[in-house]
Short mmCIF file of C-alpha atoms and ligand atoms in Angstrom, two decimals:
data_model
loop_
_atom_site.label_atom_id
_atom_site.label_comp_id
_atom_site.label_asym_id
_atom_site.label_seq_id
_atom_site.Cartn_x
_atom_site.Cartn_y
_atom_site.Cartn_z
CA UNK A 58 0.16 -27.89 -8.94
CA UNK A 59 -2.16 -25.87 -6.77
CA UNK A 60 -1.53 -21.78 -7.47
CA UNK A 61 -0.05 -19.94 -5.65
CA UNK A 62 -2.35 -16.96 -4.10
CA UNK A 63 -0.47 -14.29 -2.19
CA UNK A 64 -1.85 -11.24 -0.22
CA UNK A 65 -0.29 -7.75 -0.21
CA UNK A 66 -1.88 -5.90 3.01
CA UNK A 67 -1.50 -2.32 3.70
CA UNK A 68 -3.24 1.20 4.12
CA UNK A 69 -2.22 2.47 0.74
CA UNK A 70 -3.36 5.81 1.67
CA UNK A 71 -2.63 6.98 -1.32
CA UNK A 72 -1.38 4.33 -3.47
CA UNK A 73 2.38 5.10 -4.11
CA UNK A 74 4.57 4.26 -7.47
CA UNK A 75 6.38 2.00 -5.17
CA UNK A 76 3.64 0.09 -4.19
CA UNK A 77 2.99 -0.01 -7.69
CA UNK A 78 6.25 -1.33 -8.43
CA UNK A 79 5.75 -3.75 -5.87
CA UNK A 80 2.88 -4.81 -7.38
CA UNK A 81 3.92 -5.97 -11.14
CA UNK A 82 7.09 -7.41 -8.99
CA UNK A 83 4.49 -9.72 -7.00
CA UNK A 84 2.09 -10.08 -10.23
CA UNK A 85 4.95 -11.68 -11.88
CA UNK A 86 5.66 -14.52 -9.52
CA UNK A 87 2.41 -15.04 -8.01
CA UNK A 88 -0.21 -16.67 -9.92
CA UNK A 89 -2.52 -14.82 -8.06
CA UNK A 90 -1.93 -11.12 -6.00
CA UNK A 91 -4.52 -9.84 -3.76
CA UNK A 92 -3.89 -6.24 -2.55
CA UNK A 93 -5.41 -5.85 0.69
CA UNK A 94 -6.56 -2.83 2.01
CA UNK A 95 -6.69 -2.74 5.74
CA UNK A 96 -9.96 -1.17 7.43
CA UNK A 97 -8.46 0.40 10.63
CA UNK A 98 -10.91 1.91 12.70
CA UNK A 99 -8.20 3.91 14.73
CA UNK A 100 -6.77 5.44 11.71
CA UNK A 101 -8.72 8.95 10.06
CA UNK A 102 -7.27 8.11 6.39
CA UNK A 103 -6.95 10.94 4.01
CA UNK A 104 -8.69 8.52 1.59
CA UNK A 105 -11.72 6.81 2.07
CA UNK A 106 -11.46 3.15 2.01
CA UNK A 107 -13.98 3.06 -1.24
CA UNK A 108 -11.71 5.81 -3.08
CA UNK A 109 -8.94 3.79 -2.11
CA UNK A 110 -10.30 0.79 -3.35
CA UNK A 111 -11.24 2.64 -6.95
CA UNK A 112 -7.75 4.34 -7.69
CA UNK A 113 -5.77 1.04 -6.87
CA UNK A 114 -8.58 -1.25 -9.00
CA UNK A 115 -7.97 1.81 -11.88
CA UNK A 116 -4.09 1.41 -11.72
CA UNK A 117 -3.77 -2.22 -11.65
CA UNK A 118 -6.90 -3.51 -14.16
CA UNK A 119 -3.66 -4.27 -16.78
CA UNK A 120 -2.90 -7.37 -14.89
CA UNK A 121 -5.39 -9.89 -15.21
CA UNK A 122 -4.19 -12.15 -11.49
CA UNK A 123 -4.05 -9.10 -9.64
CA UNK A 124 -7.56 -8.36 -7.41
CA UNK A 125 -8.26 -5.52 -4.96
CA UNK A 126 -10.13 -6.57 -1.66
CA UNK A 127 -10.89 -5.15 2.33
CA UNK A 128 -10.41 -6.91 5.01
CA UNK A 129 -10.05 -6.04 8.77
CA UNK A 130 -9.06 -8.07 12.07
CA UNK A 131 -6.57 -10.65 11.70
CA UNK A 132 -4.13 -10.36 8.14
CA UNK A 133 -3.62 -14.28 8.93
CA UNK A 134 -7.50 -14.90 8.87
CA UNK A 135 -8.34 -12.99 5.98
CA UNK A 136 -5.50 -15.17 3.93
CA UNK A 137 -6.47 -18.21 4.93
CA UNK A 138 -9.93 -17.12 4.26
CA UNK A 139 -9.23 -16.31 0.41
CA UNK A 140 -6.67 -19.30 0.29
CA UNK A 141 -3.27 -17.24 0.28
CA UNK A 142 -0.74 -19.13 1.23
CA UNK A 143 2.24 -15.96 1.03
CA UNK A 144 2.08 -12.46 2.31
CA UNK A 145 3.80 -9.76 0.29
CA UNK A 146 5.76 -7.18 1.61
CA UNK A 147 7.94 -4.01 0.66
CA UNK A 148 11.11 -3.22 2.65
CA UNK A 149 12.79 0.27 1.23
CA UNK A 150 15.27 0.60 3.48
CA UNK A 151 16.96 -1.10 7.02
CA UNK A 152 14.76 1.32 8.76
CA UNK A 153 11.57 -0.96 7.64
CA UNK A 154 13.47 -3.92 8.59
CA UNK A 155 12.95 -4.27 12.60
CA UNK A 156 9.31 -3.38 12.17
CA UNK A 157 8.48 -6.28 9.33
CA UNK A 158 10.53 -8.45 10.98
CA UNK A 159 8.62 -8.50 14.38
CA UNK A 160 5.39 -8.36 12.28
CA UNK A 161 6.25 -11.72 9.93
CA UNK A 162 7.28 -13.46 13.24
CA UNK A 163 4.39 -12.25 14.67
CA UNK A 164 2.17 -13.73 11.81
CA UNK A 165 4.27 -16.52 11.64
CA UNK A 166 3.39 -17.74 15.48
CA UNK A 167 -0.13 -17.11 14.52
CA UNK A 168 -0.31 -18.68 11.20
CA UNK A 169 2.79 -21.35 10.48
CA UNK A 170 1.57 -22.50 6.81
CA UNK A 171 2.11 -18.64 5.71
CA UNK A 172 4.95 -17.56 4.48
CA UNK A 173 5.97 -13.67 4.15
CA UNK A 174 7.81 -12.60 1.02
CA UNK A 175 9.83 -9.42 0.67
CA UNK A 176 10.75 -7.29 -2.69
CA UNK A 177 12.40 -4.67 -2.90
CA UNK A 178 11.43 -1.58 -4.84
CA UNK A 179 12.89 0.40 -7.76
CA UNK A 180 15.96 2.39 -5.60
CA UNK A 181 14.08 5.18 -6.82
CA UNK A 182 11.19 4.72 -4.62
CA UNK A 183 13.28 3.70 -1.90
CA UNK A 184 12.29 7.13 0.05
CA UNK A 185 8.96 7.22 -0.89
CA UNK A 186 5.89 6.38 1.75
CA UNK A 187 2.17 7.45 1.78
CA UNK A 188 2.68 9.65 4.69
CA UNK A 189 5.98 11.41 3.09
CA UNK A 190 3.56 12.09 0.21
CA UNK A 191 0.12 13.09 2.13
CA UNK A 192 2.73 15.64 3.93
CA UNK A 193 4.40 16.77 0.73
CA UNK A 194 1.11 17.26 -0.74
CA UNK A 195 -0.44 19.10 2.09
CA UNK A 196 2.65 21.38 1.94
CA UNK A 197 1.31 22.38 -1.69
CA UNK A 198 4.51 20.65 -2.92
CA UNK A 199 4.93 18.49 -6.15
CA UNK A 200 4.42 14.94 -6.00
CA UNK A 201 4.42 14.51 -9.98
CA UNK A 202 6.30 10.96 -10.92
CA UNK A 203 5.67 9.74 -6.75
CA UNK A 204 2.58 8.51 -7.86
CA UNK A 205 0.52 8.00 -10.85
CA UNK A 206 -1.02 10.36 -12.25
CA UNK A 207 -4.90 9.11 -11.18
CA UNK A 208 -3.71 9.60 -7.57
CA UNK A 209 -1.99 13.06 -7.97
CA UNK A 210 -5.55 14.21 -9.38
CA UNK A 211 -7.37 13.45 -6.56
CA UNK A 212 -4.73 14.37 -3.86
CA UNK A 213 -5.35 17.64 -5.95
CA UNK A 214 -9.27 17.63 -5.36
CA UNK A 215 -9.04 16.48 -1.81
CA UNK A 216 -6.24 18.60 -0.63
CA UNK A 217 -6.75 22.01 -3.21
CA UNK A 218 -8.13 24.08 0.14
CA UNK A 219 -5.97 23.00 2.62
CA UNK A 220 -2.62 23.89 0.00
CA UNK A 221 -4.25 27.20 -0.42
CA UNK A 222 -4.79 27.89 3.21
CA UNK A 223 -1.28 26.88 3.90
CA UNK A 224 -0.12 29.02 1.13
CA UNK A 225 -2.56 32.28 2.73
CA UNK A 226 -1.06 31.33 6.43
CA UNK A 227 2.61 31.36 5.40
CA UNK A 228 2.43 34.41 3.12
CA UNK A 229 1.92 36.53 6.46
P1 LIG B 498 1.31 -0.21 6.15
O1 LIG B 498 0.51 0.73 7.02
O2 LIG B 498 0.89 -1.64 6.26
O3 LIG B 498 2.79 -0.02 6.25
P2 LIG B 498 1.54 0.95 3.53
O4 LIG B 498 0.48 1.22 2.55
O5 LIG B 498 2.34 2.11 4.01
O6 LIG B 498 0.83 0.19 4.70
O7 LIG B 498 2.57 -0.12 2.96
C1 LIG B 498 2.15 -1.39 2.54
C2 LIG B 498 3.37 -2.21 2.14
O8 LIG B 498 4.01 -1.60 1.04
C3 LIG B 498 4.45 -2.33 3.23
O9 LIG B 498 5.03 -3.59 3.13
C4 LIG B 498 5.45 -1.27 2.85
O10 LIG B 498 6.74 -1.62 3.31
C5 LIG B 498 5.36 -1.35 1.35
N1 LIG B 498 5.74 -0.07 0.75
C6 LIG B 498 5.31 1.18 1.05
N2 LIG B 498 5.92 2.10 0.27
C7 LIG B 498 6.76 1.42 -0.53
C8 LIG B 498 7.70 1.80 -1.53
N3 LIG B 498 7.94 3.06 -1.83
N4 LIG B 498 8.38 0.82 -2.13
C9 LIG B 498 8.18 -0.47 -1.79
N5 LIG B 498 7.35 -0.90 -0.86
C10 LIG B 498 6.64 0.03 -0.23
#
């Protein structure tokens, strides 16, 4: 029987525990997971699409059919390009519902012979999102067990100035 290759697309600016959770879900009934990271040109990420690409190859290099590729235009192209044949994606609560709904319908018109698949996280990480965390970590708050520990090192380096010169503005 011909594996089964499935893609994982998103920003993953910065790589969550709950995308990490999504991740060993997918790497267990996959026989191959690509995580995708999207190259949007309209999008300033906090992360540069190379650091990206480093913390997520760093947290997943324990699973031996999980690889870490780029891609941007089409998500349908670049799976039919690698020979993916199922999209993965995470929905945490109904709120992501309407959104991945249109967009698997959407892909689905464009592509037929791919098929989305959705897990759901740990409840635990059922709140958590890249931008809730970017924000929290701006804020100079604590994002300690939101995301390993890699990631919470360099949201450190990156955003050290920018928690301090919230910290100086709001003092006055
Ligand atoms: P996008 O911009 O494509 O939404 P994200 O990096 O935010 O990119 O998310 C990529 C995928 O991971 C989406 O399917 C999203 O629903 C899912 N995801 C994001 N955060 C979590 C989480 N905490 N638990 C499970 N899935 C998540």
């Amino acid at each position: 029987m011909k594996p089964v290759i499935a893609i994982y697309p998103g920003s993953f600016d910065p790589l969550t525990n709950g995308h990490l959770d999504l991740i060993e879900r997918g790497a267990k009934i996959f026989d191959e997971l690509i995580v995708a990271i999207l190259r949007n040109p309209e999008k300033e990420p906090l992360f540069s699409l190379e650091e990206r690409l480093e913390m997520i190859r760093a947290m997943t290099r324990g699973h031996e059919n999980v690889r870490v590729d780029s891609f941007d235009g089409l998500m349908v192209d670049y799976a039919l390009n690698v020979g993916a044949t199922a999209v993965l994606r995470g929905i945490r609560a109904i709120s992501d519902y309407e959104y991945e709904l249109q967009m698997a319908l959407m892909n689905r018109k464009l592509e037929p012979r791919l098929e989305t698949v959705f897990m759901m996280p740990a409840e635990t990480y059922s709140y958590l999102s890249s931008r809730l965390v970017r924000e929290v970590a701006t804020l100079g708050g604590s994002v300690r067990g939101l995301v390993p520990e890699l990631v919470e090192k360099k949201l450190r380096a990156k955003l050290g100035p920018a928690m301090a010169r919230h910290k100086e503005a709001t003092r006055e």
